[in-house]
mmCIF file of C-alpha atoms in Angstrom:
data_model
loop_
_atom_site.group_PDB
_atom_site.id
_atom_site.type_symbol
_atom_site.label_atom_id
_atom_site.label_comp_id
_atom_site.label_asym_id
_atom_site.label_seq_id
_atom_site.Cartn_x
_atom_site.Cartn_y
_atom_site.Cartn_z
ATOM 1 C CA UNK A 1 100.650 146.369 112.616
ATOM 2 C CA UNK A 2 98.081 148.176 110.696
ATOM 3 C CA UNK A 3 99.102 150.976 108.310
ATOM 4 C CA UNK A 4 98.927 154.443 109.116
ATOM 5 C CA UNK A 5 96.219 156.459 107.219
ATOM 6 C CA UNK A 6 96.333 160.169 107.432
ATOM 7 C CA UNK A 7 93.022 161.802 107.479
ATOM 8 C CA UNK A 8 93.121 166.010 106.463
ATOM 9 C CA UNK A 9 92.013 168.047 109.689
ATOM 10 C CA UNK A 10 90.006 171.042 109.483
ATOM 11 C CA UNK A 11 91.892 174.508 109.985
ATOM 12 C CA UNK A 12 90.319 175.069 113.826
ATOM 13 C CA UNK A 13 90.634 171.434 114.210
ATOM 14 C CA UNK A 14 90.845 170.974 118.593
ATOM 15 C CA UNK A 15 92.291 167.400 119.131
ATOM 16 C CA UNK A 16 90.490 165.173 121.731
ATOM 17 C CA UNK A 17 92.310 163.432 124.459
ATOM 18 C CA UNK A 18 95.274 160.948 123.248
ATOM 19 C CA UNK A 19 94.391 157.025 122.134
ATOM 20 C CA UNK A 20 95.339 154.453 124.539
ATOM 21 C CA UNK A 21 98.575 153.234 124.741
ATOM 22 C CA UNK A 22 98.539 149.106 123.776
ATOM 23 C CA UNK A 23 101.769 147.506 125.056
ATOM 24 C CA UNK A 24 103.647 145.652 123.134
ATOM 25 C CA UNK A 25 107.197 143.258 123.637
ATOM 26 C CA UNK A 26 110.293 144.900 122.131
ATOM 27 C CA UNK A 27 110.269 141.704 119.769
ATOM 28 C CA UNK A 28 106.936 142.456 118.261
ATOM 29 C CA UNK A 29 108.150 145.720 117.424
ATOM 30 C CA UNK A 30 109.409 147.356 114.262
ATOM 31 C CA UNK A 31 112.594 149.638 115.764
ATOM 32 C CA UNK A 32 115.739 149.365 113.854
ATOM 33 C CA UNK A 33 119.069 148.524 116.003
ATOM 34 C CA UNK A 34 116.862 146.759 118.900
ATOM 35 C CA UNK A 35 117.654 143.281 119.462
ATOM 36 C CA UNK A 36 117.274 140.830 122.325
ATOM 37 C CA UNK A 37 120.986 140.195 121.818
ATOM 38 C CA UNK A 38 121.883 143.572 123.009
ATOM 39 C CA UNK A 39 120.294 143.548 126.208
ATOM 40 C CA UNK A 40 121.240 140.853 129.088
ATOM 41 C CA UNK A 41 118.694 139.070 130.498
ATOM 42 C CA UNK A 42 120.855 137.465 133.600
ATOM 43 C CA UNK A 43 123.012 139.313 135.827
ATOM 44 C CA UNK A 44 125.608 136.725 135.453
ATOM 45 C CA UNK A 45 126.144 137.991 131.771
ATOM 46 C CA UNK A 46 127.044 141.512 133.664
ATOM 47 C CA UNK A 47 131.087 141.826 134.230
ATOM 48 C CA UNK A 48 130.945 143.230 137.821
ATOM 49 C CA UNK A 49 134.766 143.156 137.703
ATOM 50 C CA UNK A 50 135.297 145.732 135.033
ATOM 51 C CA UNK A 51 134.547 149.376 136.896
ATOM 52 C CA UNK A 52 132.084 151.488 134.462
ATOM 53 C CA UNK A 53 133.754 154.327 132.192
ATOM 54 C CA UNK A 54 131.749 157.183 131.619
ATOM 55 C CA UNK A 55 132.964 160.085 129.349
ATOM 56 C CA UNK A 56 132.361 163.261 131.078
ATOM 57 C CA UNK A 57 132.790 166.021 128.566
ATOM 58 C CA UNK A 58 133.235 169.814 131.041
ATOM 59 C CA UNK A 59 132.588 173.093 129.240
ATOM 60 C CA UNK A 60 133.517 175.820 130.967
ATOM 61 C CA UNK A 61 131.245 179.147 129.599
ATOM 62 C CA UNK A 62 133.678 182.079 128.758
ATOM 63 C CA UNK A 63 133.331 184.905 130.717
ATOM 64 C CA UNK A 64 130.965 187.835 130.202
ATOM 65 C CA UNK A 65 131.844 191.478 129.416
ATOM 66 C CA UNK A 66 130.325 193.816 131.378
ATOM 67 C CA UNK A 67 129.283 197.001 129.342
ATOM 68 C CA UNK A 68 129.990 200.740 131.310
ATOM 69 C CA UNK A 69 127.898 203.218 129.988
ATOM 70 C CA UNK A 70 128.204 206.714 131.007
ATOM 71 C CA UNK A 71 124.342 207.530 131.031
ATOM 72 C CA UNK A 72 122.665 207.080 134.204
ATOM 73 C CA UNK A 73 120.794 203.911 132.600
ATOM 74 C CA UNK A 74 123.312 200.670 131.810
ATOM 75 C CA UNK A 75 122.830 198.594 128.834
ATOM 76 C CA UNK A 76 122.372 194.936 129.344
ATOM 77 C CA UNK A 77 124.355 192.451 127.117
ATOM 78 C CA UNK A 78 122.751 189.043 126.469
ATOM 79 C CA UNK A 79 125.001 186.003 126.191
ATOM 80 C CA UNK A 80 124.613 182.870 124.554
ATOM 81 C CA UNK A 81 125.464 179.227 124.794
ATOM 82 C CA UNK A 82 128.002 178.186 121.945
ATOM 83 C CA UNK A 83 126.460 175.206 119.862
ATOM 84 C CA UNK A 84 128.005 172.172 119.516
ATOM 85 C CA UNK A 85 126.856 169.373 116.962
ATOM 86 C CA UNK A 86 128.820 166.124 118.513
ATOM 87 C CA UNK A 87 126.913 163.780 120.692
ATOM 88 C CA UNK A 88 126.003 165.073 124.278
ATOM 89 C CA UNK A 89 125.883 168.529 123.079
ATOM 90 C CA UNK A 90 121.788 168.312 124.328
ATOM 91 C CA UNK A 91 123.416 167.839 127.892
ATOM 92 C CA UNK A 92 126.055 170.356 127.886
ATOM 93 C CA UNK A 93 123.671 173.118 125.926
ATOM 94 C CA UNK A 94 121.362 172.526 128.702
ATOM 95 C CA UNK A 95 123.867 173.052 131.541
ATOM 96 C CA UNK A 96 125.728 176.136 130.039
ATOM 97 C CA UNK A 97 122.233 177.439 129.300
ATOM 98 C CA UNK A 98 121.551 177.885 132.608
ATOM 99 C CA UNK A 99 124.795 179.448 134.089
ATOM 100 C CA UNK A 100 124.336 183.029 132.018
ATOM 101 C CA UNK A 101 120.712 182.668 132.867
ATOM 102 C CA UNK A 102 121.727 182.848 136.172
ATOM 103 C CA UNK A 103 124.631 185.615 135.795
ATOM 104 C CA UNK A 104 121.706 187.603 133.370
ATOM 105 C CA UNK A 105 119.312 187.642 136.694
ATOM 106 C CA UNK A 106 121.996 188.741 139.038
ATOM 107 C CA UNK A 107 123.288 191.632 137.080
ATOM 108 C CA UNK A 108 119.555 192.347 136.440
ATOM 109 C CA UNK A 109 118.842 192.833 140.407
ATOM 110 C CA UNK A 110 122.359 194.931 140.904
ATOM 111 C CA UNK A 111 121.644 196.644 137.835
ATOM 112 C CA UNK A 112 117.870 198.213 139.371
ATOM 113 C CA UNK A 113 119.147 198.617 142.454
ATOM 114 C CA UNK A 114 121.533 201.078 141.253
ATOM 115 C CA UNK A 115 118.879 201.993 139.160
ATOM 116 C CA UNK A 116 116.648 203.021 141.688
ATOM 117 C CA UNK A 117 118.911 204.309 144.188
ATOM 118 C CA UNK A 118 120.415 206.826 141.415
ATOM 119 C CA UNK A 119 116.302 207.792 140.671
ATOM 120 C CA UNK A 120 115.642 208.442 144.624
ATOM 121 C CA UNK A 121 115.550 212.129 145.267
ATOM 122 C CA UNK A 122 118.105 213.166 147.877
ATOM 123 C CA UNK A 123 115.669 214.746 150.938
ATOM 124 C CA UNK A 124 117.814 217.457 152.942
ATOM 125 C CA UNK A 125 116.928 219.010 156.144
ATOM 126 C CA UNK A 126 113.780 221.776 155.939
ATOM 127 C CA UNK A 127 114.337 225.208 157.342
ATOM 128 C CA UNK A 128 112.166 225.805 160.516
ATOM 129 C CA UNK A 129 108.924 227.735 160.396
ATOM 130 C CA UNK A 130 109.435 231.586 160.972
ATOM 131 C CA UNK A 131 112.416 233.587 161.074
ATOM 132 C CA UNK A 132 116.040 233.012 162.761
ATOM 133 C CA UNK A 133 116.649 235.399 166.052
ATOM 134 C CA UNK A 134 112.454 235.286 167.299
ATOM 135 C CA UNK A 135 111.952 232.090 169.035
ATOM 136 C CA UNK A 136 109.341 234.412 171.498
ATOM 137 C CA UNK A 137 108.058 235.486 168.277
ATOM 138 C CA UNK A 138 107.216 232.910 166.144
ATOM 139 C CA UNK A 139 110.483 232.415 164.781
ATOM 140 C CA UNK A 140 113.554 230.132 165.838
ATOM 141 C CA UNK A 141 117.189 230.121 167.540
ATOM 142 C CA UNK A 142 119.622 228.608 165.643
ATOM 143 C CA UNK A 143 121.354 226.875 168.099
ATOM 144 C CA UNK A 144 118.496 224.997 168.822
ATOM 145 C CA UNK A 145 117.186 224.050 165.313
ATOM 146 C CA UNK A 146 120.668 222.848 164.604
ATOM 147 C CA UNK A 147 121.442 220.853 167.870
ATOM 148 C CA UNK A 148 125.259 221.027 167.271
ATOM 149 C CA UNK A 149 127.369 220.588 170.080
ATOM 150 C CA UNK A 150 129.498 223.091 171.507
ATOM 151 C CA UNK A 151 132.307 222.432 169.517
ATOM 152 C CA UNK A 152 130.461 222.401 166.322
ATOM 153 C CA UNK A 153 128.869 225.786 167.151
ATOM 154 C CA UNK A 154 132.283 227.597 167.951
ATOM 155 C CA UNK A 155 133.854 226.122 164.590
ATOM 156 C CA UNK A 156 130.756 227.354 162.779
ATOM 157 C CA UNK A 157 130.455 230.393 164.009
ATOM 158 C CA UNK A 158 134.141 231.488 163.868
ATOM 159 C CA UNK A 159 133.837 230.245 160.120
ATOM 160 C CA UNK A 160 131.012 232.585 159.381
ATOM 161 C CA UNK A 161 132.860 235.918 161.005
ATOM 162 C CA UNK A 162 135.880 235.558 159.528
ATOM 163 C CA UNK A 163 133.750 235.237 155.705
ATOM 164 C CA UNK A 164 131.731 237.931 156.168
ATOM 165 C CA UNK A 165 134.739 239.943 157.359
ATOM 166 C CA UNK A 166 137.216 238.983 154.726
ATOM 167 C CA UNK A 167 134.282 238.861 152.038
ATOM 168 C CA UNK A 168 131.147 241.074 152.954
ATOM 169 C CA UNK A 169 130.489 244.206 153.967
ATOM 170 C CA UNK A 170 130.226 244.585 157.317
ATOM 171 C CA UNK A 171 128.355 247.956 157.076
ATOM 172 C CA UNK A 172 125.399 246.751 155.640
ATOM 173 C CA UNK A 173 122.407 244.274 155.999
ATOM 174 C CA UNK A 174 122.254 241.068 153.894
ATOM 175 C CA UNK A 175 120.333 242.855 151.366
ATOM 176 C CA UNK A 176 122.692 245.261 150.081
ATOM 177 C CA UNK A 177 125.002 242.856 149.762
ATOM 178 C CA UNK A 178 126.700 241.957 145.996
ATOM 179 C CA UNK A 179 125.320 238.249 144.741
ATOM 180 C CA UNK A 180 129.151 237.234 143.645
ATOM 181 C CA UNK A 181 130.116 238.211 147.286
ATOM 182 C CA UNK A 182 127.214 236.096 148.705
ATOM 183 C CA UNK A 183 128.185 233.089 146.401
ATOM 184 C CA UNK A 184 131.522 233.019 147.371
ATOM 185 C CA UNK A 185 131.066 232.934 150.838
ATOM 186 C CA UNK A 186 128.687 229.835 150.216
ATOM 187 C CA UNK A 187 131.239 228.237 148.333
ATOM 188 C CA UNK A 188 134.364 228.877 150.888
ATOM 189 C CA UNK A 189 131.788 227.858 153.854
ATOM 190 C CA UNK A 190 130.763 224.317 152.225
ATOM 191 C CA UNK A 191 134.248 223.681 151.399
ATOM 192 C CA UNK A 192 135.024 223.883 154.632
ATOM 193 C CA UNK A 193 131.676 222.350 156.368
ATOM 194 C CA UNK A 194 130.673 219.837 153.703
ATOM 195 C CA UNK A 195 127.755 218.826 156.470
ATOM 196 C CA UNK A 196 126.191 222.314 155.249
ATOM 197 C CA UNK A 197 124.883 221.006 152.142
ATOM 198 C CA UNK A 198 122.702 218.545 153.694
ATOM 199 C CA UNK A 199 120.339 221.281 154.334
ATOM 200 C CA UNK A 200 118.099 222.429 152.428
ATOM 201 C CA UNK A 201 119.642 226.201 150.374
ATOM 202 C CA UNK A 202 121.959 226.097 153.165
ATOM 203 C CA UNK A 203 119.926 227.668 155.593
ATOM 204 C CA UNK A 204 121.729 227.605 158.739
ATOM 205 C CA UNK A 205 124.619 229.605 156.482
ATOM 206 C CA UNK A 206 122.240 232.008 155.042
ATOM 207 C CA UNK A 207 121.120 232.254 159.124
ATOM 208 C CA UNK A 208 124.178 232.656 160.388
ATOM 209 C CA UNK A 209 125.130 235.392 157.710
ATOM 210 C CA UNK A 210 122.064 237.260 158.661
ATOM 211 C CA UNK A 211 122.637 237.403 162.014
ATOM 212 C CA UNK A 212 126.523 238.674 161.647
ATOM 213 C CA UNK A 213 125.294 241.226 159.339
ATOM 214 C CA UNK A 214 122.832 242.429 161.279
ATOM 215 C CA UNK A 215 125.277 243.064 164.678
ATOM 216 C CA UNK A 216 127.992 244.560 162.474
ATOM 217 C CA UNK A 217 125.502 246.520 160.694
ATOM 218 C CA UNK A 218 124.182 247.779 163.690
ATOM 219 C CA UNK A 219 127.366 248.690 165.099
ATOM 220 C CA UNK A 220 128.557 250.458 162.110
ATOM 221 C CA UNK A 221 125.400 252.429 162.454
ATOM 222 C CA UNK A 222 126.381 252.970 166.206
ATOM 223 C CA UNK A 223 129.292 253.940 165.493
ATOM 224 C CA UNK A 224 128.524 256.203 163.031
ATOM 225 C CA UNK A 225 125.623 258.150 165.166
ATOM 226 C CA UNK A 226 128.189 258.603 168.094
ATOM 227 C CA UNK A 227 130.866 260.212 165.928
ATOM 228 C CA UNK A 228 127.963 262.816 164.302
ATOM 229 C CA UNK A 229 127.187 263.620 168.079
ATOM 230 C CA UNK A 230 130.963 263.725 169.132
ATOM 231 C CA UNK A 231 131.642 266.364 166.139
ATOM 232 C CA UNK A 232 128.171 268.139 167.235
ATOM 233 C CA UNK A 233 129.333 268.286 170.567
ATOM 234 C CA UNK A 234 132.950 269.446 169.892
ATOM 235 C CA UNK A 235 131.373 272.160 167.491
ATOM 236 C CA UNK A 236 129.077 273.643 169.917
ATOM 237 C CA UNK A 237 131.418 274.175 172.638
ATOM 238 C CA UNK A 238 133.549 275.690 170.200
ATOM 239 C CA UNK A 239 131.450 278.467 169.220
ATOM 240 C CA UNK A 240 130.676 279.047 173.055
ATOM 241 C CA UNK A 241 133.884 280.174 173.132
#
């Protein structure tokens, strides 16, 4: 065999395409521990009789610790194959390699989808266009922008009276109302209706407020002008007298 002669190589050096391979017999060559001795050359020198042993050597990868964060974003922890230095560690390195590889990229995809379904804005229901009471007018009914049943309708409204009577003031319009008055009544109605807060500011509440305050409003004012008349007319007949 001719000697090896190493030549220097530029820095940028590109090499060309690899020499062709020239067979040789595994006599005529120069590896250590090869002999024809070790390999048969008959099948007659094979033992059929004796069954072949194999040592199969299972590592079983120890299992991975998820981390909980409380942040809306969850920290990934990357695991890795324990080395081992005997013989057949290539094999077994190989095949625990790709089991947490595997694990890694399936709490990858669960991880972004909760990800991304904890980023997704929650879309509620729009108020109509125009204002509650008018549907000749531009406006809307409420019973038909809702589309509740009958049942659903009685519940709701019986809720809303009973609020603005044990909470408001039934005297006066939804303006002069207090704030803390008008918060409370939101809270006690959602409590009660959690299906209220999939609109959007709750307007079907805020609706159905209006609307109560405006009849008992009215009333009061009713009520009020026909006692002023029944003391003017109870006044004037007395000084007829």
């Amino acid at each position: 065999m001719a000697p090896i002669v190493s030549v220097p190589a530029p820095p940028f050096f590109e090499p060309g395409a690899p020499p062709r391979l020239v067979p040789h017999l595994i006599v005529e060559t120069d590896i250590d521990d090869i002999s024809p001795d070790m390999i048969p050359i008959l099948l007659q020198d094979i033992d059929m009789t004796k069954p072949l042993r194999r040592n199969v050597r299972v590592l079983t990868p120890p299992p991975r610790r998820r981390s909980v964060s409380a942040g809306p974003t969850r920290s990934r922890a990357s695991s890795k194959a324990p080395a081992d230095n005997s013989p057949g560690s290539d094999d077994d390195s190989s095949v625990l390699s790709s089991v947490p590889e595997d694990d890694e990229d399936e709490e990858e995809s669960v991880s972004d989808d909760e990800e991304l379904l904890a980023g997704e804005d929650v879309v509620k229901i729009p108020k109509p266009a125009g204002e509650v009471g008018r549907p000749n007018r531009g406006g809307y009914k409420l019973e038909d922008a809702l589309q509740w049943n009958t049942a659903q309708m009685r519940v709701f409204k019986g809720l809303i009276h009973k609020l603005v009577d044990d909470h408001l003031d039934p005297t006066l319009s939804m303006a002069g109302q207090s704030e803390r008055r008008m918060r409370l009544v939101r809270d006690e109605a959602i409590k009660r209706l959690p299906d209220l807060a999939m609109y959007d500011q709750e307007w079907p509440l805020i609706d159905a407020v209006k609307q109560r305050l405006k009849y008992t409003s009215s009333k009061a004012r009713q009520h009020a002008h026909d006692a002023v008349s029944l003391t003017a007319q109870k006044k004037a007949r007395t000084q007829r007298k």
